[in-house]
Short mmCIF file of C-alpha atoms in Angstrom, two decimals:
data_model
loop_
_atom_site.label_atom_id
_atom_site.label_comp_id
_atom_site.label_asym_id
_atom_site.label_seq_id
_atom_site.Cartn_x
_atom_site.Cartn_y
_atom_site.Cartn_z
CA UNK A 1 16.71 37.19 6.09
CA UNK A 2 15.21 33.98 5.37
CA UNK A 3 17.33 31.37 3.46
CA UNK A 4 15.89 29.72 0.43
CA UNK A 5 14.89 26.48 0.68
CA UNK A 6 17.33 24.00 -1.79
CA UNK A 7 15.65 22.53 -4.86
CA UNK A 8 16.41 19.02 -5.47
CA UNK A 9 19.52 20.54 -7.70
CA UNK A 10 20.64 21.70 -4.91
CA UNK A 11 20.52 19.21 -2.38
CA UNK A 12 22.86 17.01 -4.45
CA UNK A 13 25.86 18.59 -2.61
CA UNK A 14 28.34 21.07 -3.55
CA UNK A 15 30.22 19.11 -6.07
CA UNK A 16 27.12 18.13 -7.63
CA UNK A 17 26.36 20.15 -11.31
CA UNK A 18 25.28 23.76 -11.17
CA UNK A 19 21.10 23.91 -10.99
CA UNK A 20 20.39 25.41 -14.80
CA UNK A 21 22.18 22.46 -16.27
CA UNK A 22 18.89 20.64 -14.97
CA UNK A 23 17.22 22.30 -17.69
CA UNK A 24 19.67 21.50 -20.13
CA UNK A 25 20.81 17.48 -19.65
CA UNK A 26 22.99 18.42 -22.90
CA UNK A 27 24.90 20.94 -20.82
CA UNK A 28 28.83 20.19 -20.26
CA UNK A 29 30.73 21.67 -16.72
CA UNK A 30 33.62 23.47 -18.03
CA UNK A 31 35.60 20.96 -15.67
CA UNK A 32 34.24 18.36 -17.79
CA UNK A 33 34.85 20.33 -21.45
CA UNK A 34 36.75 18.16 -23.96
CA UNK A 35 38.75 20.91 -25.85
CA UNK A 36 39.91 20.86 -29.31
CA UNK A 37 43.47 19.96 -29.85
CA UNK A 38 44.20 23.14 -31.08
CA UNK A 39 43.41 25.00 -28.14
CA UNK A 40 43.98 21.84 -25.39
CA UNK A 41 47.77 21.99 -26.74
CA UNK A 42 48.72 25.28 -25.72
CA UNK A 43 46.68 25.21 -22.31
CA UNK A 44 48.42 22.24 -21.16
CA UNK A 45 52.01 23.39 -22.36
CA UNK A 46 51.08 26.64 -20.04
CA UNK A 47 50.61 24.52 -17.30
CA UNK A 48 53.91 22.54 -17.38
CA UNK A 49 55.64 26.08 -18.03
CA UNK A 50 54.45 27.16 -15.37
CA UNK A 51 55.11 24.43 -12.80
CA UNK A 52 58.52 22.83 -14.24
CA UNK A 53 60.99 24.79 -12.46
CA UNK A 54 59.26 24.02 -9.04
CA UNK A 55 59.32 20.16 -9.93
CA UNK A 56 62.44 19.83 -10.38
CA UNK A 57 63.58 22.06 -7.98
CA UNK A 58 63.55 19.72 -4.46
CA UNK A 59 65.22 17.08 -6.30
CA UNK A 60 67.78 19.51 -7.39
CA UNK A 61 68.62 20.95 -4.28
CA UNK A 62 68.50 17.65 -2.21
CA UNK A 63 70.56 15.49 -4.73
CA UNK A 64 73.25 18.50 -4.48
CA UNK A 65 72.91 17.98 -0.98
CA UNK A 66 73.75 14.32 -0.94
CA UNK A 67 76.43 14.51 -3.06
CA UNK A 68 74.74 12.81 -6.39
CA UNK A 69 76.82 12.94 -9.40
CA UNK A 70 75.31 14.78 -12.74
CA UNK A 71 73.48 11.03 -13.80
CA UNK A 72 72.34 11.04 -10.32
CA UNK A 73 70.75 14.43 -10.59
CA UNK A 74 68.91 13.04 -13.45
CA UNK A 75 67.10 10.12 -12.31
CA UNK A 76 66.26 11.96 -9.43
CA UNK A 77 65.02 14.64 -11.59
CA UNK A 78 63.06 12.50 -14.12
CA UNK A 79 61.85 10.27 -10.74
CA UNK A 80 59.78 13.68 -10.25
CA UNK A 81 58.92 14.29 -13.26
CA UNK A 82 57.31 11.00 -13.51
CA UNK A 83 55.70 10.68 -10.64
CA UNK A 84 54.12 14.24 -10.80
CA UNK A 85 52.43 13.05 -13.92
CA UNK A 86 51.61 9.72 -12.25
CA UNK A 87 49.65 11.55 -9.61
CA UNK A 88 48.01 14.54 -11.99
CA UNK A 89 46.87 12.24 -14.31
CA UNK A 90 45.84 10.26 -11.17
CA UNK A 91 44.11 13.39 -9.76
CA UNK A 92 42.20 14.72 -12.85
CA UNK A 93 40.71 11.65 -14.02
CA UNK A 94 40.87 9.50 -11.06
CA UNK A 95 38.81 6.75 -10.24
CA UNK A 96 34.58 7.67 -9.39
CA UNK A 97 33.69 7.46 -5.51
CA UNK A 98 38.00 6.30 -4.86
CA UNK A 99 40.45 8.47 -5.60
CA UNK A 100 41.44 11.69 -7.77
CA UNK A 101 39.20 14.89 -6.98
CA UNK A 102 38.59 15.33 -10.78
CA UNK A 103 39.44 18.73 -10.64
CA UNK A 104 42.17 20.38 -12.66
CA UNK A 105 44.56 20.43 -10.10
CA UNK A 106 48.34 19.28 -10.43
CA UNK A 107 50.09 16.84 -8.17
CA UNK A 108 53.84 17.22 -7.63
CA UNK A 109 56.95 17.07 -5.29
CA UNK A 110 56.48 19.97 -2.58
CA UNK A 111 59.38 22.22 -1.69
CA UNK A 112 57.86 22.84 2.07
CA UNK A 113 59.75 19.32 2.71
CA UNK A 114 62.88 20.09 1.51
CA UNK A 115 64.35 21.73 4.79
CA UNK A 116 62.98 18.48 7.03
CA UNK A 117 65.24 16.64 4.68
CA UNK A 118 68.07 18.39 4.50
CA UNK A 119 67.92 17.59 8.01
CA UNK A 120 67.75 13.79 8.17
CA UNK A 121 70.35 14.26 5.39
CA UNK A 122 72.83 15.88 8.26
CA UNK A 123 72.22 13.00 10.27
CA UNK A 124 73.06 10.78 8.47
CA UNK A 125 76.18 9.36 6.98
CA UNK A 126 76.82 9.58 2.76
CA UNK A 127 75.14 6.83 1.06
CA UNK A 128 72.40 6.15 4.17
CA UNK A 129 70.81 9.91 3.36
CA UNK A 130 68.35 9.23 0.60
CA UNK A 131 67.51 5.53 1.80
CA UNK A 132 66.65 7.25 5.35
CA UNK A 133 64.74 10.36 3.26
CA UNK A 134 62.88 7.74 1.26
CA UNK A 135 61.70 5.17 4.02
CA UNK A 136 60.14 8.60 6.31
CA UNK A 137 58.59 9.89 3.25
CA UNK A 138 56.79 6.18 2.69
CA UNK A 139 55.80 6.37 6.25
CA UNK A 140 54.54 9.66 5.43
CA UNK A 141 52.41 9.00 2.75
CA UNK A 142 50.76 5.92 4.66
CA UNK A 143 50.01 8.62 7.23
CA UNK A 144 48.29 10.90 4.74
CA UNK A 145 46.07 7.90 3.46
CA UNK A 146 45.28 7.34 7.41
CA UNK A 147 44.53 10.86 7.99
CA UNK A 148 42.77 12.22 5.33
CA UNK A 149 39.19 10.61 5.53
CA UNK A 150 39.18 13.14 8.51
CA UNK A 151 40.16 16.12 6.30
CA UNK A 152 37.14 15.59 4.76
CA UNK A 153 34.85 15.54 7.21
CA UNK A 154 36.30 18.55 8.96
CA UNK A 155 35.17 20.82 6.22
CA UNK A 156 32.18 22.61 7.76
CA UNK A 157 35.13 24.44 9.77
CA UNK A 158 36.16 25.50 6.91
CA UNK A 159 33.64 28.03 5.45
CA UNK A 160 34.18 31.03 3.08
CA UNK A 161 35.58 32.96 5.34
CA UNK A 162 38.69 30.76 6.37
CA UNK A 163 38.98 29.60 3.20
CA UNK A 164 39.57 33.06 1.88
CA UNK A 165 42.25 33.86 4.56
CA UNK A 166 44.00 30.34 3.36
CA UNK A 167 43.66 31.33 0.17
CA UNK A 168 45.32 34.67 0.02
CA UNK A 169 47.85 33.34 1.89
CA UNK A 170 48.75 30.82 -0.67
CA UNK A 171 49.43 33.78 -3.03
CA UNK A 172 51.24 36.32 -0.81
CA UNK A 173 53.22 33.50 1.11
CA UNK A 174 54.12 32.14 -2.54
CA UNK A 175 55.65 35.19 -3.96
CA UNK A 176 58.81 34.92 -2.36
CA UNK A 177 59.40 32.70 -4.95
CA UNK A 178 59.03 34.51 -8.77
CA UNK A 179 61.09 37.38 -6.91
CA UNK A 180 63.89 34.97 -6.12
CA UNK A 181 63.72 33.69 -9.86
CA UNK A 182 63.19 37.35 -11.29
CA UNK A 183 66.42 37.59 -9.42
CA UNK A 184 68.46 34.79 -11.54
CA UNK A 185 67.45 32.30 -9.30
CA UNK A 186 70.85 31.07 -7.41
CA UNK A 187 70.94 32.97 -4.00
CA UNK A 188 75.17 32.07 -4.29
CA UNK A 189 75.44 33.00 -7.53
CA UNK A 190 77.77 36.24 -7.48
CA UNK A 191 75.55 38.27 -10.08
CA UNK A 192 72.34 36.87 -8.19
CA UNK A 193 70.34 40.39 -8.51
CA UNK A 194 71.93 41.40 -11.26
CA UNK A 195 69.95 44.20 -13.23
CA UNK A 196 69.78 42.12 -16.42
CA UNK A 197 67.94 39.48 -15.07
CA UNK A 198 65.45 42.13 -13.43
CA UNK A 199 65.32 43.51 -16.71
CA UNK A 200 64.83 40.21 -18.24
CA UNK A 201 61.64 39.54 -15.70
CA UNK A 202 60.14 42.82 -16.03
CA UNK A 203 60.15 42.71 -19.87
CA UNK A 204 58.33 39.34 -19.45
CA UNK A 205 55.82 40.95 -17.22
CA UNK A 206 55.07 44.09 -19.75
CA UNK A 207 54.68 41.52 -22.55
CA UNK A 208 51.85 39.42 -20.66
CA UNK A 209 50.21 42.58 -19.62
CA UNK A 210 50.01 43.76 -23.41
CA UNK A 211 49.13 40.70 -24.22
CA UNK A 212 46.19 40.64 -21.49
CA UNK A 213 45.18 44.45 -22.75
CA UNK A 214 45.08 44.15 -26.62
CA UNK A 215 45.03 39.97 -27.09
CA UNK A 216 42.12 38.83 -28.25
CA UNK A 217 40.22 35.41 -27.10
CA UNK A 218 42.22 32.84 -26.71
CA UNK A 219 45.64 34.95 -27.04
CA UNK A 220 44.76 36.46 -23.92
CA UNK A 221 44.14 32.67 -22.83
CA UNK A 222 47.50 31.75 -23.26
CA UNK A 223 49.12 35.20 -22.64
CA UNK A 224 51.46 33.87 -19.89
CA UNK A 225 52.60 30.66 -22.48
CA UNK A 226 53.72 33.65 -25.13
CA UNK A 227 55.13 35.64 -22.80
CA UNK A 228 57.72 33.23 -21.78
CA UNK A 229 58.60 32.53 -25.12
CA UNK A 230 58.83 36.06 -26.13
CA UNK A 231 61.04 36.39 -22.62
CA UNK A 232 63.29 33.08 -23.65
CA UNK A 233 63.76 34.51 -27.53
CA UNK A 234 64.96 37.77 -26.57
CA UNK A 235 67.25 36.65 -23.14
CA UNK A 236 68.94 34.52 -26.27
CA UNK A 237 70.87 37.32 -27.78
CA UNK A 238 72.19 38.27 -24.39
CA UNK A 239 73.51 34.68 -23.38
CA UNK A 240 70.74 34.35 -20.80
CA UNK A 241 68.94 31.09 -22.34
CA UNK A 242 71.20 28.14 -21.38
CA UNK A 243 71.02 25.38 -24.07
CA UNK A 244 73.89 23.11 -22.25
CA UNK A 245 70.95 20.78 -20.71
CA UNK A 246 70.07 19.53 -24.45
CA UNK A 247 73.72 18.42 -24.63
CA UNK A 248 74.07 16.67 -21.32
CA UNK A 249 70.81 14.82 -20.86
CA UNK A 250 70.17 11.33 -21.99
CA UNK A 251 67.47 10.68 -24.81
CA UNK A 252 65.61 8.14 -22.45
CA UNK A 253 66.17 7.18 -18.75
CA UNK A 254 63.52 4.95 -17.72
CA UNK A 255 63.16 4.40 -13.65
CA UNK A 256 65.07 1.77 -12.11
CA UNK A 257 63.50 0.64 -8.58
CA UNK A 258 65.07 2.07 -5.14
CA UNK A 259 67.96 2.79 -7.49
CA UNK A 260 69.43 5.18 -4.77
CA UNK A 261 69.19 2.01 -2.10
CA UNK A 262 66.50 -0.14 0.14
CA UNK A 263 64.22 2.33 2.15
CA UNK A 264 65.79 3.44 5.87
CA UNK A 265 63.04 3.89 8.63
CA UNK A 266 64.73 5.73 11.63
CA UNK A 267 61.64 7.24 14.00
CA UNK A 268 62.83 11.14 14.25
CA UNK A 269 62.78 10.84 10.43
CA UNK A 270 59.74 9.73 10.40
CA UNK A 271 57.82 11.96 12.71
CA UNK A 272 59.38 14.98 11.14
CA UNK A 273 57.97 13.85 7.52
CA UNK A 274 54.25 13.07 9.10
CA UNK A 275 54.61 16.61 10.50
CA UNK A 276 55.68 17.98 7.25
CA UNK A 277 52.58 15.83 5.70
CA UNK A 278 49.95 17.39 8.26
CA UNK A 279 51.37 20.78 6.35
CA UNK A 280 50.89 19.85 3.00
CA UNK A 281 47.79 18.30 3.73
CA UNK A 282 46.91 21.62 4.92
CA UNK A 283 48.10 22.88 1.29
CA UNK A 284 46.97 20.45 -0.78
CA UNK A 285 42.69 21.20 1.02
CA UNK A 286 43.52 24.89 0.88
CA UNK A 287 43.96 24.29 -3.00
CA UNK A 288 41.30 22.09 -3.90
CA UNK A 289 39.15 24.62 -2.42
CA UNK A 290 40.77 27.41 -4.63
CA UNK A 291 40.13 25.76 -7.50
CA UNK A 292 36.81 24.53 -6.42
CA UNK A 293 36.09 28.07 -5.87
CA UNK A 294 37.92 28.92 -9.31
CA UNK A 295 35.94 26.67 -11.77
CA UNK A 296 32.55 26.79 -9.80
CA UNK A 297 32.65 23.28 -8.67
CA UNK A 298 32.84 23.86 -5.01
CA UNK A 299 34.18 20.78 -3.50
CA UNK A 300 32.55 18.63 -0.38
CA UNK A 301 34.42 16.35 1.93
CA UNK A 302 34.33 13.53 0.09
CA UNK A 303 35.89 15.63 -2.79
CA UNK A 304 38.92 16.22 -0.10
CA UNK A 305 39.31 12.71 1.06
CA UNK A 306 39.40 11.26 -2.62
CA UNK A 307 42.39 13.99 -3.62
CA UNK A 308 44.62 13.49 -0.17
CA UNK A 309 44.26 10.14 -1.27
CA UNK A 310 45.68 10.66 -4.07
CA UNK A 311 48.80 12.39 -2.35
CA UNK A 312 49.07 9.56 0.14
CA UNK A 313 49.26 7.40 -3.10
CA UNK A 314 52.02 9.13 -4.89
CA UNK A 315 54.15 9.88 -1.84
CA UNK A 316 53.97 6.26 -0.90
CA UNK A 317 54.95 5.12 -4.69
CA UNK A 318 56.90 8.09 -5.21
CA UNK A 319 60.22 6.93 -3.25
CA UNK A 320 60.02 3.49 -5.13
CA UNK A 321 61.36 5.49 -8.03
CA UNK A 322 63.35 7.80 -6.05
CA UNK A 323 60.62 10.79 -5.72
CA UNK A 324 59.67 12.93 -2.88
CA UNK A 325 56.54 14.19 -0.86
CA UNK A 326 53.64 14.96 -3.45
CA UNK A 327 50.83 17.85 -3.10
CA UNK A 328 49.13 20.35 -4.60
CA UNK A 329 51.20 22.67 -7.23
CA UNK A 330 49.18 26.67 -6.17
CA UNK A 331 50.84 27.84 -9.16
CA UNK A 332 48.75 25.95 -11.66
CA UNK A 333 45.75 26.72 -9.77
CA UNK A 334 46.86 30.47 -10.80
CA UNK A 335 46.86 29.35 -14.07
CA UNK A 336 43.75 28.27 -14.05
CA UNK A 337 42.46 31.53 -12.34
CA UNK A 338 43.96 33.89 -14.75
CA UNK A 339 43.38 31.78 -18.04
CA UNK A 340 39.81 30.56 -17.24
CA UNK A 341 40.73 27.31 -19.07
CA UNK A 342 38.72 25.57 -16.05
CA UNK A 343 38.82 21.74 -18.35
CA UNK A 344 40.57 18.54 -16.33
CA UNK A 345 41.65 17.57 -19.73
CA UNK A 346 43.99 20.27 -20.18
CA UNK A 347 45.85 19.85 -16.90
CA UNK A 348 45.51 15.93 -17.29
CA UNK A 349 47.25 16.51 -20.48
CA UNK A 350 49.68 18.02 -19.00
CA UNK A 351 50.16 14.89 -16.58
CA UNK A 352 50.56 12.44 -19.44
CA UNK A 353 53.32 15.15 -20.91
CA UNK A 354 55.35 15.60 -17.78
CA UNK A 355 55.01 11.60 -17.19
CA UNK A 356 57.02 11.54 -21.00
CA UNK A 357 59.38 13.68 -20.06
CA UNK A 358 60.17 12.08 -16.67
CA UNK A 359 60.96 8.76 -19.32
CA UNK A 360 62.75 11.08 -21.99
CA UNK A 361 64.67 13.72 -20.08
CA UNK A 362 65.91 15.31 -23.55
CA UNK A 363 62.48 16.16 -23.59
CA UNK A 364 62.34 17.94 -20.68
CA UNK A 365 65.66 19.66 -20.98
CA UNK A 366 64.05 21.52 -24.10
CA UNK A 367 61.42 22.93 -21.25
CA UNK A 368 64.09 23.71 -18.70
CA UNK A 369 65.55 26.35 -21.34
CA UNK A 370 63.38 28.88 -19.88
CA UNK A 371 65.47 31.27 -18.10
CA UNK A 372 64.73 32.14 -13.97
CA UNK A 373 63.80 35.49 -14.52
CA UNK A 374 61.32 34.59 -17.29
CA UNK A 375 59.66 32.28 -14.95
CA UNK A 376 59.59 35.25 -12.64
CA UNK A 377 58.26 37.65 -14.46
CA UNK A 378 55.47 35.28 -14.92
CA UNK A 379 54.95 33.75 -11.18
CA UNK A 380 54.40 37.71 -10.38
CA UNK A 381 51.26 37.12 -12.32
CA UNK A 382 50.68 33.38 -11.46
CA UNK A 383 51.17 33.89 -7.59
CA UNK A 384 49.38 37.33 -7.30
CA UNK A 385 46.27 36.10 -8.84
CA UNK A 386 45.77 33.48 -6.14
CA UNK A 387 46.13 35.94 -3.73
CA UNK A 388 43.21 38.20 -5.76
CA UNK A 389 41.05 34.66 -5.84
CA UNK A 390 41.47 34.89 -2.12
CA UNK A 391 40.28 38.21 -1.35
CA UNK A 392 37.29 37.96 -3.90
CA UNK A 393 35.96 35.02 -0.95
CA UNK A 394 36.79 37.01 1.11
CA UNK A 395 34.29 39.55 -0.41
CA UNK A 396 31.27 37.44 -0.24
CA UNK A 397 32.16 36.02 3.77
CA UNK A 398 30.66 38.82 6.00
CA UNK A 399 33.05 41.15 6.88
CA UNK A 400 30.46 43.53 8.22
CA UNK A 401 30.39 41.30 11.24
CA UNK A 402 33.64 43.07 13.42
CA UNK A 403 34.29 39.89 15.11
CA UNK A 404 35.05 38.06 11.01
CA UNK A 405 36.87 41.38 10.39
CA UNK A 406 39.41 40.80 13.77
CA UNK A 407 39.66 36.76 12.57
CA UNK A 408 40.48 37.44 9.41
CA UNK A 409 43.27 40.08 10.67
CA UNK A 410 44.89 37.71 12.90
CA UNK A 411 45.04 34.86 10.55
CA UNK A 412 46.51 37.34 7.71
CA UNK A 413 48.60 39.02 10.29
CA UNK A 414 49.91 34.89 11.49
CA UNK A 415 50.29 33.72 8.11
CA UNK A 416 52.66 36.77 7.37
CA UNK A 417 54.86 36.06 10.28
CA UNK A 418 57.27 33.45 8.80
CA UNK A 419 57.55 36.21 5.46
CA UNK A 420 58.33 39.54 7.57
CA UNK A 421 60.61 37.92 9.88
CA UNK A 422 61.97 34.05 8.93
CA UNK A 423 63.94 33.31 11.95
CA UNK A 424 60.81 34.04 14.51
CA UNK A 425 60.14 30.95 15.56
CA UNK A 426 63.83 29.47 15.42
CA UNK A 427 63.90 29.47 19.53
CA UNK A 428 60.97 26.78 19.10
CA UNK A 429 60.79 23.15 19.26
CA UNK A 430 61.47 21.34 15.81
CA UNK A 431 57.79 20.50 15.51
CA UNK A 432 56.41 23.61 15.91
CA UNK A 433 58.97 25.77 13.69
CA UNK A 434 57.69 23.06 10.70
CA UNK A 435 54.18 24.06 11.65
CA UNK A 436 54.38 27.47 12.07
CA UNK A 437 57.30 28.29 9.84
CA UNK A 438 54.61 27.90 6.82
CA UNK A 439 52.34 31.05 6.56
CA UNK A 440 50.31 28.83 4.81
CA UNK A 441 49.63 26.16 7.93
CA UNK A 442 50.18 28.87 10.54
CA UNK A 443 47.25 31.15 8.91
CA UNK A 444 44.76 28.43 8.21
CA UNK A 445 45.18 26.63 12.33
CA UNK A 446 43.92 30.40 13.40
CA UNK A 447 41.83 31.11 11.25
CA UNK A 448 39.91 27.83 11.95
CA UNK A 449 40.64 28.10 15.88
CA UNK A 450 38.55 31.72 15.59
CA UNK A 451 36.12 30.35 13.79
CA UNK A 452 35.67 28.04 16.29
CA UNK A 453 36.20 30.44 19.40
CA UNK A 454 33.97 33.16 17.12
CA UNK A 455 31.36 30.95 15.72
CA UNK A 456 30.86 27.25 16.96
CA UNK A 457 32.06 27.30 20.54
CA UNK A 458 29.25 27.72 22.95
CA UNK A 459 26.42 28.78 20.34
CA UNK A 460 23.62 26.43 18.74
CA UNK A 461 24.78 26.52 15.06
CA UNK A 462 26.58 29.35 13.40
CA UNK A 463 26.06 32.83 12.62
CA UNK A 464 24.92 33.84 8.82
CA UNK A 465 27.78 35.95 8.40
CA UNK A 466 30.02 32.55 9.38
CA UNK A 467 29.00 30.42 7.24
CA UNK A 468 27.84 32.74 3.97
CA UNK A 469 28.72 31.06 1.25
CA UNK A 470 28.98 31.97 -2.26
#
């Protein structure tokens, strides 16, 4: 079937604004919709409901691993916080035709680095382990500034049909996650699976779905934001709401340069970060896609470039202030799937907010309040609506053709590898177990190596079926 010539609408790009608003200049992009307060509020507290746990969760885990002291803990907590809404607010408004995809898409410190550090944390002797974290992780984010231009220009192997394996990956690879927080969220914990905090998670869950079947407008908009606060009221008679963080945080702790020490640069540090970086690279295109996909607003590779710039940018800063590796947050771009709040503003709100709580950690204690296994109650929800976003590309890719049927099995089938069995690849070299120990990266390289094999290597252009496109 013959393909419709593109009207000059059209040949604008991808990012460019959908054809009918041609006919009506007055039109607003929902991406570009300035909300009222009264409904911008409550969208942009969903979002940093929704996300806080996983911020401050790699500075958690690698300050306890270091040895920091309870102040410690806290300015490398708020050094997150702060730079996560650095780099959102970075990302959603951005600067034209430079930096910042203008998307609403959140920006914050990834846990896929957290094992690489642990590592170089090992190696190295108590008070040298964050200075030697923080000097690969600069390296790292000069690499990402290096690298992704290319990202970019790489997207035509990237069509619907990839992108739809990567993205249902990002929600069935991520749901490891609200399970282990349904679950009380400390693996050591002795009562870790205890049936009250599964009872806890699964009352969340029944409120949002009630919520979602009988809310009206924007109730069901915000369904997930009063479901955790239904979930948080009633885990309070039952001593499941933990209000000691209000008591022990300091009103304001504002960031004190290299506070943990001068930056360390020892090369197998370094190399394992840039690896990690080619990952979460990986992650942070994958999402911008999503959303793209999401809101309409498809993105091109110029789109790409201008957001891994903004990653290279706050991992680079980041360490100055004693933050980690920076990328895309999938859970938010859930949040924006199931809410269809699709406005910049909202999630750039929600920048500025987690950039005042970063200053004024009593602020963010208030947030933290939220029990685990309200938080995974939700991320069921959250998570599993990535993965739907994923198959519905899928959907409109072509999988009549048997040969996008078999690539799209083998990249599923890959990317579930490191879920059904962790320790698979421990026999292999360091390098590749980073690589392929993330469903994520290990789905997407197949699924764009068949493509190629399938679709680019030895024909003159690509099949229709290839390179549909919704």
């Amino acid at each position: 079937m013959a393909v419709p010539a593109k009207g000059p609408a059209e040949a604008e790009g991808p990012c460019s604004t959908p054809p009918e608003s041609t006919s009506t200049a007055s039109q607003v992009h929902p991406v570009d919709e300035k909300l009222h307060p009264s409904r911008l509020a409550p969208a942009a507290l969903q979002h940093i409901a929704a996300m806080y746990a996983g911020v401050v969760t790699p500075p958690l885990i690698i300050g306890q691993a270091v040895g920091l002291d309870t102040a410690g803990q806290t300015r490398l907590i708020a050094a997150s916080l702060l730079i996560a809404g650095l780099a959102t607010l970075l990302q959603t408004l951005g600067v034209k035709g430079f930096v910042g995809n203008r998307l609403p898409f959140v920006n914050a410190a990834s846990s896929a680095g957290i094992a690489p550090m642990l590592a170089i944390a090992e190696t190295n002797a108590q008070g040298d382990q964050l200075p030697a974290i923080y000097g690969a992780v600069m390296v790292a984010g000069v690499f990402c500034l290096a690298v992704g231009p290319f990202f970019g220009r790489l997207l035509r192997f990237f069509p619907p049909l990839v992108t739809g394996v990567v993205i249902t990956l990002i929600g069935v690879t991520l749901m490891p996650v609200p399970v282990g927080w349904a679950q009380g969220g400390d693996k050591t914990a002795a009562d870790h699976g205890d049936m009250r905090y599964l009872a806890l998670a699964a009352f969340t869950l029944v409120v949002i779905l009630l919520i979602q079947r009988f809310g009206k407008g924007f109730v069901k908009q915000v369904a997930l934001l009063f479901g955790m606060l239904i979930g948080t009221l009633a885990a309070i008679p039952f001593g499941m709401a933990d209000f000691s963080s209000l008591k022990s945080a300091p009103v304001a702790a504002l960031p004190t340069p290299f506070a943990f020490g001068a930056p360390e640069f020892q090369p197998a540090a370094i190399i394992s970060l840039c690896l990690v970086m080619l990952v979460l690279m990986t992650e942070s295109s994958a999402g911008m896609l999503a959303i793209g996909e999401i809101c309409e607003r498809e993105c091109d590779g110029k789109t790409i470039t201008r957001g891994l710039r903004t990653d290279g940018i706050a991992t680079f800063i980041g360490p100055i202030f004693g933050g980690l590796p920076t990328s895309a947050f999938a859970q938010n771009v859930g949040v924006v799937s199931l809410t269809k709040v699709r406005s910049r503003y909202v999630v750039a709100v929600a920048g500025g907010t987690l950039l005042i709580l970063g200053i004024f950690p009593m602020l963010g204690a208030v947030v933290s309040m939220v029990p685990m296994p309200v938080l995974g109650g939700a991320g069921i929800v959250l998570f599993g609506s990535i993965a739907v976003s994923g198959i519905r590309t899928l959907s409109e890719a072509g999988l009549d053709d048997s040969s996008n049927i078999i690539l799209v099995a083998v990249s599923l089938g890959a990317g579930i590898i490191p879920l059904a069995a962790p320790s698979f690849y421990a026999d292999f070299p360091a390098w590749a177990q980073t690589v392929l120990g993330s469903g994520i990266s290990a789905g997407a390289l197949v699924a764009v190596s068949l493509n190629l094999f399938f679709h680019h290597l030895g024909t003159r252009g690509a099949p229709a079926a290839a390179l549909k496109s919704s």
